[in-house]
Tab-separated table of C-alpha atoms in Angstrom:
chain	number	residue	atom	x	y	z
L	1	MET	CA	24.367	-37.935	4.229
L	2	SER	CA	24.966	-36.547	7.740
L	3	ASN	CA	24.842	-32.969	6.405
L	4	ILE	CA	21.420	-33.628	4.864
L	5	GLU	CA	20.181	-35.034	8.164
L	6	ARG	CA	21.603	-32.049	10.100
L	7	SER	CA	19.776	-29.581	7.858
L	8	ARG	CA	16.490	-31.273	8.670
L	9	LEU	CA	16.930	-30.732	12.376
L	10	ILE	CA	15.945	-27.061	12.053
L	11	ASN	CA	12.202	-26.710	11.627
L	12	GLU	CA	11.858	-23.370	9.851
L	13	GLU	CA	8.145	-23.222	10.621
L	14	LEU	CA	9.017	-22.863	14.310
L	15	LEU	CA	11.329	-19.900	13.737
L	16	SER	CA	10.042	-16.468	14.673
L	17	GLY	CA	9.937	-13.808	11.975
L	18	GLU	CA	10.144	-11.035	14.552
L	19	PHE	CA	12.851	-12.653	16.714
L	20	TYR	CA	14.590	-14.741	14.077
L	21	PHE	CA	18.135	-14.731	15.504
L	22	GLN	CA	17.025	-15.653	19.016
L	23	SER	CA	14.706	-18.459	17.854
L	24	LEU	CA	17.331	-19.772	15.413
L	25	VAL	CA	20.035	-20.025	18.085
L	26	GLU	CA	17.602	-21.513	20.610
L	27	GLN	CA	16.388	-24.226	18.240
L	28	ALA	CA	19.917	-24.994	17.020
L	29	PHE	CA	21.046	-25.397	20.645
L	30	ARG	CA	18.145	-27.720	21.447
L	31	GLN	CA	18.902	-29.850	18.395
L	32	GLY	CA	22.587	-30.089	19.280
L	33	LEU	CA	23.771	-28.032	16.307
L	34	ILE	CA	25.275	-25.545	18.773
L	35	ASP	CA	27.038	-26.984	21.826
L	36	ASP	CA	27.528	-25.356	25.242
L	37	ARG	CA	30.884	-23.859	24.329
L	38	ALA	CA	29.601	-22.355	21.079
L	39	MET	CA	26.543	-20.973	22.867
L	40	GLU	CA	28.740	-19.337	25.481
L	41	GLY	CA	30.824	-17.793	22.702
L	42	ILE	CA	27.716	-16.384	20.981
L	43	GLN	CA	26.505	-14.913	24.267
L	44	MET	CA	29.876	-13.310	25.079
L	45	GLN	CA	30.195	-11.856	21.577
L	46	SER	CA	26.655	-10.469	21.824
L	47	ILE	CA	27.523	-8.772	25.119
L	48	ARG	CA	30.685	-7.250	23.608
L	49	LEU	CA	28.647	-5.988	20.649
L	50	LEU	CA	26.145	-4.474	23.079
L	51	ALA	CA	28.965	-2.701	24.911
L	52	GLU	CA	30.298	-1.280	21.636
L	53	ARG	CA	26.872	-0.138	20.471
L	54	THR	CA	26.051	1.354	23.891
L	55	GLU	CA	29.276	3.346	23.853
L	56	ARG	CA	28.369	4.540	20.361
L	57	PHE	CA	24.909	5.484	21.645
L	58	ASN	CA	26.551	7.517	24.417
L	59	GLN	CA	28.818	9.166	21.818
L	60	GLY	CA	31.951	7.697	23.322
L	61	ASP	CA	30.955	8.110	26.945
L	62	SER	CA	31.479	4.812	28.733
L	63	SER	CA	28.959	5.644	31.469
L	64	SER	CA	26.026	3.295	31.867
L	65	VAL	CA	22.605	3.578	30.248
L	66	LYS	CA	19.228	2.620	31.652
L	67	ILE	CA	18.495	-1.096	31.678
L	68	GLU	CA	15.473	-0.602	29.411
L	69	LYS	CA	17.584	1.179	26.789
L	70	ALA	CA	20.341	-1.431	26.953
L	71	GLN	CA	17.749	-4.160	26.436
L	72	SER	CA	16.308	-2.254	23.475
L	73	ILE	CA	19.754	-1.876	21.880
L	74	MET	CA	20.384	-5.602	22.353
L	75	ILE	CA	17.074	-6.446	20.623
L	76	SER	CA	17.983	-3.995	17.861
L	77	ASN	CA	21.329	-5.767	17.399
L	78	PHE	CA	19.612	-9.154	17.163
L	79	TYR	CA	17.058	-7.735	14.726
L	80	THR	CA	19.801	-6.339	12.488
L	81	MET	CA	21.595	-9.684	12.451
L	82	SER	CA	18.299	-11.410	11.661
L	83	VAL	CA	17.835	-9.265	8.553
L	84	TYR	CA	21.072	-10.655	7.138
L	85	LEU	CA	20.552	-14.239	8.307
L	86	LYS	CA	17.109	-14.358	6.661
L	87	SER	CA	18.755	-13.541	3.339
L	88	LEU	CA	20.711	-16.823	3.414
L	89	PRO	CA	19.356	-19.859	1.513
L	90	ASP	CA	17.862	-21.594	4.547
L	91	ALA	CA	18.009	-21.958	8.317
L	92	ASP	CA	20.820	-24.513	8.053
L	93	ALA	CA	22.978	-21.945	6.261
L	94	ALA	CA	22.030	-19.368	8.897
L	95	VAL	CA	23.181	-21.671	11.720
L	96	ALA	CA	26.443	-22.322	9.884
L	97	GLU	CA	26.958	-18.564	9.563
L	98	VAL	CA	26.327	-17.954	13.262
L	99	THR	CA	28.785	-20.676	14.298
L	100	SER	CA	31.548	-19.701	11.871
L	101	THR	CA	31.366	-15.898	11.611
L	102	PRO	CA	31.976	-13.365	14.404
L	103	ILE	CA	28.770	-11.808	15.713
L	104	SER	CA	30.165	-8.340	15.000
L	105	GLU	CA	30.602	-9.233	11.308
L	106	ILE	CA	27.074	-10.620	11.061
L	107	TYR	CA	25.842	-7.367	12.578
L	108	LYS	CA	27.770	-5.288	10.025
L	109	LYS	CA	26.330	-7.316	7.155
L	110	GLY	CA	22.837	-6.856	8.550
L	111	ARG	CA	23.413	-3.140	9.044
L	112	ARG	CA	24.451	-2.692	5.404
L	113	MET	CA	21.415	-4.665	4.306
L	114	LEU	CA	19.153	-2.447	6.435
L	115	ASP	CA	20.405	0.634	4.579
L	116	ILE	CA	19.579	-0.993	1.250
L	117	LYS	CA	16.141	-2.061	2.462
L	118	LEU	CA	15.426	1.404	3.853
L	119	HIS	CA	16.247	3.035	0.512
L	120	SER	CA	14.035	0.497	-1.255
L	121	ALA	CA	11.165	1.066	1.197
L	122	LYS	CA	11.297	4.835	0.654
L	123	HIS	CA	11.036	4.317	-3.090
L	124	PHE	CA	8.148	1.901	-2.624
L	125	TYR	CA	6.415	4.389	-0.339
L	126	SER	CA	6.506	6.978	-3.129
L	127	ILE	CA	4.764	4.452	-5.403
L	128	VAL	CA	2.066	3.838	-2.776
L	129	CYS	CA	1.508	7.599	-2.509
L	130	ARG	CA	1.078	7.889	-6.275
L	131	ASN	CA	-1.535	5.120	-6.259
L	132	LYS	CA	-3.546	6.346	-3.275
L	133	ILE	CA	-7.290	5.820	-3.263
L	134	GLN	CA	-9.135	9.138	-3.225
L	135	THR	CA	-11.266	8.601	-0.151
L	136	PRO	CA	-12.456	10.555	2.888
L	137	ASN	CA	-11.494	7.673	5.186
L	138	HIS	CA	-9.391	9.259	7.910
L	139	ASP	CA	-7.352	6.228	8.971
L	140	TYR	CA	-6.389	5.400	5.381
L	141	ASN	CA	-5.208	8.940	4.653
L	142	ALA	CA	-3.547	9.478	8.031
L	143	THR	CA	-1.639	6.192	7.834
L	144	ILE	CA	-0.159	7.029	4.425
L	145	ASP	CA	0.250	10.793	4.728
L	146	GLU	CA	1.390	10.899	8.343
L	147	GLY	CA	2.093	7.499	9.922
L	148	ILE	CA	4.297	5.843	7.311
L	149	LYS	CA	5.850	9.145	6.282
L	150	SER	CA	6.918	9.882	9.846
L	151	PHE	CA	8.383	6.372	10.139
L	152	PHE	CA	11.100	7.315	7.662
L	153	TYR	CA	11.937	10.415	9.704
L	154	THR	CA	12.072	8.645	13.063
L	155	TYR	CA	13.404	5.178	12.183
L	156	ASP	CA	16.648	4.489	14.030
L	157	THR	CA	18.645	1.842	12.158
L	158	ASP	CA	21.496	2.007	14.673
L	159	PHE	CA	19.828	1.603	18.048
L	160	ALA	CA	16.132	0.782	17.522
L	161	ALA	CA	15.932	-1.086	14.221
L	162	HIS	CA	13.139	-3.294	15.564
L	163	GLU	CA	10.790	-0.476	16.527
L	164	ILE	CA	7.867	1.194	14.742
L	165	ILE	CA	7.168	4.412	16.617
L	166	PRO	CA	4.549	6.102	14.369
L	167	VAL	CA	0.894	5.109	14.531
L	168	ILE	CA	-0.255	2.916	11.629
L	169	ASP	CA	-3.971	2.414	12.158
L	170	TYR	CA	-5.374	1.474	8.749
L	171	PRO	CA	-6.243	-2.250	8.737
L	172	LEU	CA	-5.091	-4.272	5.746
L	173	SER	CA	-7.173	-7.095	4.341
L	174	THR	CA	-4.188	-9.373	4.946
L	175	ALA	CA	-2.635	-8.210	8.199
L	176	VAL	CA	1.128	-8.178	8.690
L	177	THR	CA	2.143	-10.464	11.550
L	178	ASP	CA	5.362	-11.790	13.098
L	179	LEU	CA	7.489	-8.950	11.714
L	180	ALA	CA	8.898	-5.790	13.251
L	181	GLY	CA	10.712	-2.599	12.324
L	182	LEU	CA	11.579	-2.008	8.698
L	183	GLU	CA	10.524	-5.529	7.679
L	184	TYR	CA	7.030	-4.813	8.991
L	185	ILE	CA	6.852	-1.538	7.039
L	186	GLN	CA	8.090	-3.228	3.861
L	187	ARG	CA	5.434	-5.942	4.080
L	188	TYR	CA	2.742	-3.428	5.024
L	189	LEU	CA	3.625	-1.223	2.037
L	190	GLY	CA	3.666	-4.261	-0.240
L	191	ASN	CA	0.175	-5.350	0.813
L	192	LEU	CA	-1.156	-1.787	0.716
L	193	GLN	CA	0.209	-1.292	-2.798
L	194	LEU	CA	-1.596	-4.439	-3.973
L	195	GLU	CA	-4.838	-3.164	-2.445
L	196	ASN	CA	-4.349	0.245	-4.078
L	197	LEU	CA	-3.515	-1.422	-7.388
L	198	PHE	CA	-6.783	-3.339	-7.325
L	199	CYS	CA	-8.838	-0.284	-6.378
L	200	SER	CA	-7.182	1.731	-9.157
L	201	ARG	CA	-9.216	-0.388	-11.600
L	202	PHE	CA	-12.309	1.491	-10.444
L	203	ASP	CA	-13.314	5.116	-10.435
L	204	ALA	CA	-12.977	6.855	-7.070
L	205	ALA	CA	-16.602	8.012	-7.243
L	206	ALA	CA	-17.825	4.413	-7.680
L	207	ILE	CA	-15.721	3.291	-4.702
L	208	HIS	CA	-17.121	6.164	-2.643
L	209	ARG	CA	-20.698	5.091	-3.443
L	210	VAL	CA	-19.938	1.493	-2.409
L	211	MET	CA	-18.441	2.624	0.882
L	212	LEU	CA	-21.419	4.898	1.550
L	213	GLY	CA	-23.594	1.838	0.986
L	214	TYR	CA	-21.704	0.116	3.789
L	215	ASP	CA	-21.933	3.107	6.129
L	216	THR	CA	-22.496	6.779	5.366
L	217	GLY	CA	-20.011	7.595	8.111
L	218	TYR	CA	-17.307	5.286	6.759
L	219	GLY	CA	-14.842	8.159	6.676
L	220	GLU	CA	-14.428	7.767	10.432
L	221	LEU	CA	-14.583	3.961	10.540
L	222	LEU	CA	-11.655	1.584	10.928
L	223	ILE	CA	-12.494	-0.404	7.785
L	224	ASN	CA	-10.588	-1.927	4.877
L	225	ILE	CA	-11.676	-0.330	1.595
L	226	TYR	CA	-10.148	-2.924	-0.736
L	227	GLN	CA	-12.058	-5.858	0.759
L	228	GLN	CA	-15.379	-4.048	0.475
L	229	VAL	CA	-14.670	-3.071	-3.145
L	230	LEU	CA	-13.595	-6.635	-3.964
L	231	SER	CA	-16.789	-8.005	-2.378
L	232	GLU	CA	-18.867	-5.662	-4.530
L	233	ALA	CA	-16.919	-6.550	-7.682
L	234	LEU	CA	-17.382	-10.265	-6.978
L	235	GLY	CA	-21.118	-9.701	-6.602
L	236	CYS	CA	-21.173	-8.020	-10.012
L	237	ALA	CA	-19.162	-10.898	-11.510
L	238	LEU	CA	-21.528	-13.504	-10.056
L	239	LEU	CA	-24.455	-11.690	-11.681
L	240	CYS	CA	-22.579	-11.129	-14.967
L	241	LYS	CA	-22.965	-7.370	-14.526
L	242	ASN	CA	-20.505	-4.625	-15.492
L	243	ILE	CA	-17.824	-5.127	-12.852
L	244	GLN	CA	-16.318	-1.652	-13.111
L	245	GLU	CA	-19.631	0.030	-12.332
L	246	LEU	CA	-19.647	-1.600	-8.876
L	247	TYR	CA	-23.416	-1.410	-8.705
L	248	ILE	CA	-25.716	-3.884	-6.954
L	249	SER	CA	-29.453	-3.140	-6.707
L	250	HIS	CA	-32.060	-4.448	-4.239
L	251	CYS	CA	-33.163	-6.885	-6.933
L	252	ASP	CA	-29.564	-8.020	-7.435
L	253	THR	CA	-29.219	-8.685	-3.712
L	254	GLN	CA	-32.269	-10.944	-3.841
L	255	LYS	CA	-30.766	-12.833	-6.784
L	256	LEU	CA	-27.538	-13.359	-4.838
L	257	GLU	CA	-29.439	-14.535	-1.760
L	258	HIS	CA	-31.223	-17.083	-3.958
L	259	LEU	CA	-27.872	-18.140	-5.468
L	260	PHE	CA	-26.307	-18.754	-2.043
L	261	ALA	CA	-29.391	-20.249	-0.381
L	262	GLY	CA	-28.811	-23.710	1.084
L	263	LYS	CA	-25.180	-23.888	-0.009
L	264	SER	CA	-22.353	-24.953	2.261
L	265	LYS	CA	-19.397	-22.728	3.048
L	266	GLU	CA	-17.252	-24.795	0.658
L	267	GLU	CA	-19.788	-24.435	-2.174
L	268	ILE	CA	-19.975	-20.682	-1.651
L	269	HIS	CA	-16.186	-20.493	-1.677
L	270	CYS	CA	-16.127	-22.291	-5.041
L	271	LEU	CA	-18.658	-19.822	-6.475
L	272	VAL	CA	-16.704	-16.850	-5.167
L	273	SER	CA	-13.414	-18.296	-6.470
L	274	ASP	CA	-14.868	-18.766	-9.959
L	275	ALA	CA	-16.117	-15.181	-9.833
L	276	ALA	CA	-12.643	-14.009	-8.817
L	277	PHE	CA	-11.032	-15.666	-11.843
L	278	ALA	CA	-13.682	-14.102	-14.098
L	279	LEU	CA	-13.057	-10.754	-12.435
L	280	CYS	CA	-9.305	-10.946	-13.079
L	281	ARG	CA	-9.907	-11.786	-16.740
L	282	THR	CA	-12.395	-8.955	-17.205
L	283	LEU	CA	-10.224	-6.345	-15.488
L	284	GLY	CA	-7.045	-7.586	-17.156
L	285	ILE	CA	-5.353	-8.360	-13.839
L	286	THR	CA	-2.232	-10.311	-14.787
L	287	ASN	CA	-0.007	-9.275	-11.877
L	288	ASP	CA	0.817	-12.553	-10.125
L	289	GLY	CA	1.186	-10.902	-6.721
L	290	LEU	CA	-2.199	-9.189	-6.989
L	291	GLN	CA	-3.890	-12.389	-8.166
L	292	LYS	CA	-2.519	-14.279	-5.148
L	293	TYR	CA	-3.550	-11.458	-2.816
L	294	ILE	CA	-7.103	-11.545	-4.179
L	295	LEU	CA	-7.273	-15.327	-3.739
L	296	ALA	CA	-5.985	-14.977	-0.173
L	297	THR	CA	-8.864	-12.595	0.575
L	298	LEU	CA	-11.555	-14.963	-0.682
L	299	HIS	CA	-11.700	-17.147	2.451
L	300	GLU	CA	-12.668	-14.137	4.569
L	301	ILE	CA	-15.230	-12.922	2.015
L	302	SER	CA	-16.693	-16.420	1.554
L	303	SER	CA	-17.123	-16.810	5.317
L	304	ARG	CA	-18.831	-13.423	5.575
L	305	VAL	CA	-21.137	-14.283	2.665
L	306	TYR	CA	-21.992	-17.683	4.195
L	307	ASN	CA	-22.851	-16.177	7.583
L	308	ALA	CA	-24.755	-13.237	6.094
L	309	ALA	CA	-26.727	-15.276	3.557
L	310	GLY	CA	-28.006	-17.532	6.293
L	311	SER	CA	-29.263	-14.613	8.375
L	312	GLY	CA	-30.701	-12.385	5.650
L	313	ALA	CA	-27.914	-9.834	6.029
L	314	LEU	CA	-26.163	-10.263	2.670
L	315	SER	CA	-26.544	-6.553	1.905
L	316	ARG	CA	-24.031	-5.893	4.725
L	317	VAL	CA	-21.377	-7.810	2.775
L	318	ILE	CA	-22.262	-7.048	-0.835
L	319	VAL	CA	-23.815	-3.655	-0.301
L	320	ILE	CA	-26.256	-1.494	-2.233
L	321	PRO	CA	-24.243	1.610	-3.229
L	322	GLN	CA	-25.560	4.975	-2.082
L	323	GLN	CA	-25.361	8.353	-3.761
L	324	PRO	CA	-23.463	10.927	-1.681
L	325	ASP	CA	-25.396	13.598	0.174
L	326	CYS	CA	-25.047	16.620	-2.090
L	327	SER	CA	-25.317	18.943	0.901
L	328	GLU	CA	-22.046	17.672	2.360
L	329	PRO	CA	-18.691	18.616	0.819
L	330	LEU	CA	-16.305	15.920	-0.342
L	331	ARG	CA	-12.820	16.328	1.079
L	332	TYR	CA	-9.943	15.975	-1.352
L	333	SER	CA	-6.198	16.018	-0.729
L	334	ALA	CA	-4.124	16.923	-3.777
L	335	GLY	CA	-0.949	15.378	-2.349
L	336	GLU	CA	2.467	16.805	-1.567
L	337	LYS	CA	4.235	18.802	-4.265
L	338	MET	CA	7.637	17.718	-5.509
L	339	ASP	CA	10.546	19.900	-4.381
L	340	ASP	CA	11.630	22.512	-6.936
L	341	GLU	CA	14.992	21.008	-7.843
L	342	LYS	CA	13.583	17.541	-8.450
L	343	TYR	CA	10.680	19.021	-10.422
L	344	ARG	CA	12.984	21.037	-12.692
L	345	GLY	CA	15.055	17.926	-13.363
L	346	LEU	CA	11.904	16.006	-14.265
L	347	ILE	CA	10.745	18.722	-16.679
L	348	ASP	CA	14.173	18.735	-18.352
L	349	GLU	CA	13.940	14.958	-18.774
L	350	ILE	CA	10.476	15.234	-20.350
L	351	LEU	CA	11.560	18.027	-22.700
L	352	GLN	CA	14.386	15.843	-23.998
L	353	CYS	CA	11.980	13.001	-24.866
L	354	ARG	CA	11.093	12.572	-28.507
L	355	TYR	CA	8.132	10.237	-28.150
L	356	ALA	CA	4.840	10.928	-26.361
L	357	GLN	CA	4.775	7.472	-24.745
L	358	ASP	CA	8.155	8.091	-23.102
L	359	LYS	CA	6.908	11.406	-21.705
L	360	LEU	CA	3.804	9.720	-20.345
L	361	GLU	CA	5.831	6.969	-18.642
L	362	ILE	CA	8.019	9.563	-16.895
L	363	ILE	CA	4.938	11.401	-15.644
L	364	LYS	CA	3.192	8.189	-14.492
L	365	ASN	CA	6.235	6.918	-12.614
L	366	ASN	CA	7.334	10.134	-10.926
L	367	ILE	CA	4.390	12.426	-10.234
L	368	SER	CA	1.927	11.819	-7.415
L	369	SER	CA	0.345	15.199	-6.620
L	370	LEU	CA	-2.377	16.952	-8.591
L	371	GLU	CA	-0.487	20.251	-8.312
L	372	ASP	CA	2.498	18.729	-10.094
L	373	ILE	CA	0.239	17.267	-12.803
L	374	GLU	CA	-1.280	20.714	-13.229
L	375	ASP	CA	2.160	22.301	-13.639
L	376	VAL	CA	3.476	19.604	-15.970
L	377	LEU	CA	0.577	20.108	-18.380
L	378	VAL	CA	2.040	23.534	-19.146
L	379	ASP	CA	5.737	23.381	-18.210
L	380	ALA	CA	6.457	20.204	-20.204
L	381	GLU	CA	5.338	21.922	-23.432
L	382	LEU	CA	2.931	19.108	-24.268
L	383	ASP	CA	0.775	19.276	-27.350
L	384	GLU	CA	-2.969	18.744	-27.044
L	385	THR	CA	-2.835	15.005	-27.756
L	386	GLU	CA	-0.113	14.498	-25.139
L	387	ALA	CA	-2.014	16.614	-22.606
L	388	PHE	CA	-5.143	14.528	-23.155
L	389	GLU	CA	-3.138	11.343	-22.455
L	390	VAL	CA	-1.981	12.845	-19.147
L	391	LEU	CA	-5.554	13.817	-18.240
L	392	LYS	CA	-6.614	10.216	-18.921
L	393	LEU	CA	-4.533	9.236	-15.892
L	394	LEU	CA	-6.920	11.154	-13.633
L	395	GLY	CA	-10.191	9.963	-12.134
L	396	GLU	CA	-13.434	11.882	-11.830
L	397	ALA	CA	-12.434	13.411	-8.490
L	398	GLU	CA	-9.147	14.829	-9.823
L	399	LEU	CA	-10.794	16.113	-13.005
L	400	SER	CA	-13.499	17.741	-10.885
L	401	VAL	CA	-10.875	19.567	-8.828
L	402	LEU	CA	-9.107	20.872	-11.947
L	403	ALA	CA	-12.384	21.834	-13.601
L	404	GLY	CA	-13.462	23.665	-10.463
L	405	ARG	CA	-10.202	25.593	-10.450
L	406	HIS	CA	-9.992	26.495	-14.120
L	407	LEU	CA	-13.349	26.099	-15.888
L	408	TYR	CA	-16.505	26.369	-13.825
L	409	GLY	CA	-17.432	29.806	-12.555
L	410	MET	CA	-15.049	31.643	-14.874
L	411	GLU	CA	-14.913	32.726	-18.486
L	412	VAL	CA	-12.760	30.369	-20.542
L	413	GLY	CA	-10.122	32.291	-22.494
L	414	ALA	CA	-10.918	35.606	-20.793
L	415	ALA	CA	-8.622	38.479	-21.754
L	416	ASP	CA	-7.300	38.886	-18.220
L	417	CYS	CA	-6.249	35.222	-18.002
L	418	SER	CA	-2.546	34.433	-18.227
L	419	ASP	CA	-1.256	32.394	-21.153
L	420	ARG	CA	-0.621	29.572	-18.697
L	421	GLU	CA	-4.232	29.640	-17.476
L	422	LYS	CA	-5.589	29.799	-21.026
L	423	ARG	CA	-3.606	26.713	-22.013
L	424	LEU	CA	-4.853	24.754	-19.007
L	425	GLN	CA	-8.412	25.780	-19.799
L	426	GLN	CA	-7.954	24.736	-23.421
L	427	TYR	CA	-6.657	21.291	-22.477
L	428	LEU	CA	-9.331	20.700	-19.830
L	429	SER	CA	-12.308	21.907	-21.847
L	430	GLY	CA	-11.139	19.961	-24.894
L	431	TYR	CA	-10.624	16.754	-22.944
L	432	LEU	CA	-13.867	16.978	-20.956
L	433	SER	CA	-15.923	17.722	-24.066
L	434	GLY	CA	-14.842	14.359	-25.474
L	435	LEU	CA	-16.164	12.421	-22.459
L	436	PRO	CA	-19.677	10.912	-22.341
L	437	CYS	CA	-22.360	13.394	-21.271
L	438	GLU	CA	-23.102	11.442	-18.072
L	439	ILE	CA	-19.483	11.680	-16.935
L	440	GLN	CA	-19.331	15.388	-17.804
L	441	LYS	CA	-22.401	15.979	-15.636
L	442	GLU	CA	-20.914	13.962	-12.761
L	443	ILE	CA	-17.637	15.903	-12.935
L	444	LYS	CA	-19.502	19.205	-12.861
L	445	ARG	CA	-21.610	18.002	-9.929
L	446	LEU	CA	-18.556	16.866	-7.992
L	447	ALA	CA	-16.721	20.113	-8.717
L	448	GLY	CA	-19.382	21.983	-6.775
L	449	ARG	CA	-18.996	19.725	-3.745
L	450	ILE	CA	-15.292	19.030	-3.437
L	451	LYS	CA	-13.462	20.828	-0.675
L	452	GLU	CA	-9.682	20.687	-0.912
L	453	VAL	CA	-7.771	19.992	2.290
């Protein structure tokens, strides 16, 4: 019975996610779970660990380091221990570990766990890159292509595990708080992947039109794309319109204003929640994590709708999409090519597959750049049906880039074309000819405007 009572003395809600070890020890000391002697032992062991890590930092030189650096190494040590202690069943188990296991051993366990988490985060980052939204928004692209990428080059698991040096500007709909270092990056990537996963249900051109409806200069704004797309999709769901078209007219806005008129914030939240469930059913969203993320976003959207509806500004929340200015080029990044050795291994794996579905799964799970898709269409020796399935993975923007490279402005099947080029042209022209006329026209229009960067 006493053990049960002891476990209740630690209030886990008061523990810091960023400074878990420090807050755990402090609360345990206040509650009498750690006495003066044990606290002194923890402090002395922490100082010895700092001395060992500082000597390692100095590459064996026992000379002193700057106070600021020593403090940073100490925080890094605590952070590393926290990573392991958080993996235990509860705070009670974490306190028991701290009081019964040498600090140096806890650090080693945390350090091994950091390596595992870092490997996992790198893999998850590759998934985020494959599911990127094709958008001209600078902060979105820079955060993924530069900020997070540079984190993996600069992250110091030994002496600065708690730090995030690169700039990560893109704001998530659900911000990451009370975390640091690798844990922050893991949570950020997790939330970003959910946002990308939702946006992947819509064509990039439709998303672009919605964002232009919010602001024609949105490419330079610090704005969350997912939340704006979700708001638009909810508006379509409330009006029983085609959700994937993401189109709200002036007349639709008036209907929504009438729907929300005179309703309380709670009533609007109920309407929006019902629309969210309908949206998930229509789009076939069964991923539990994505469903929860969408529901977590609804409070913010409901509040914005409530405030906007009461002031006649609903079109700033659920916007009227705008067609892009055809005089301005659309910027498109094809992504980073896979290194040659990895690419050759992937092609060998595809060539050994017997079934088309297996080939498609390999391509979906491993290829993120348009250049690699372009090469695989030929190098993997796909037949026409298989090539069409690969092309189905692409949106209008990607198809426009390929069509601009290989179809428009050149003679298909010309005598001076290489066999490789002729095959790409054959696949592209065959696939595009099977699309609705409206989409074919849009792809051709986009092809004339897209500027690759």
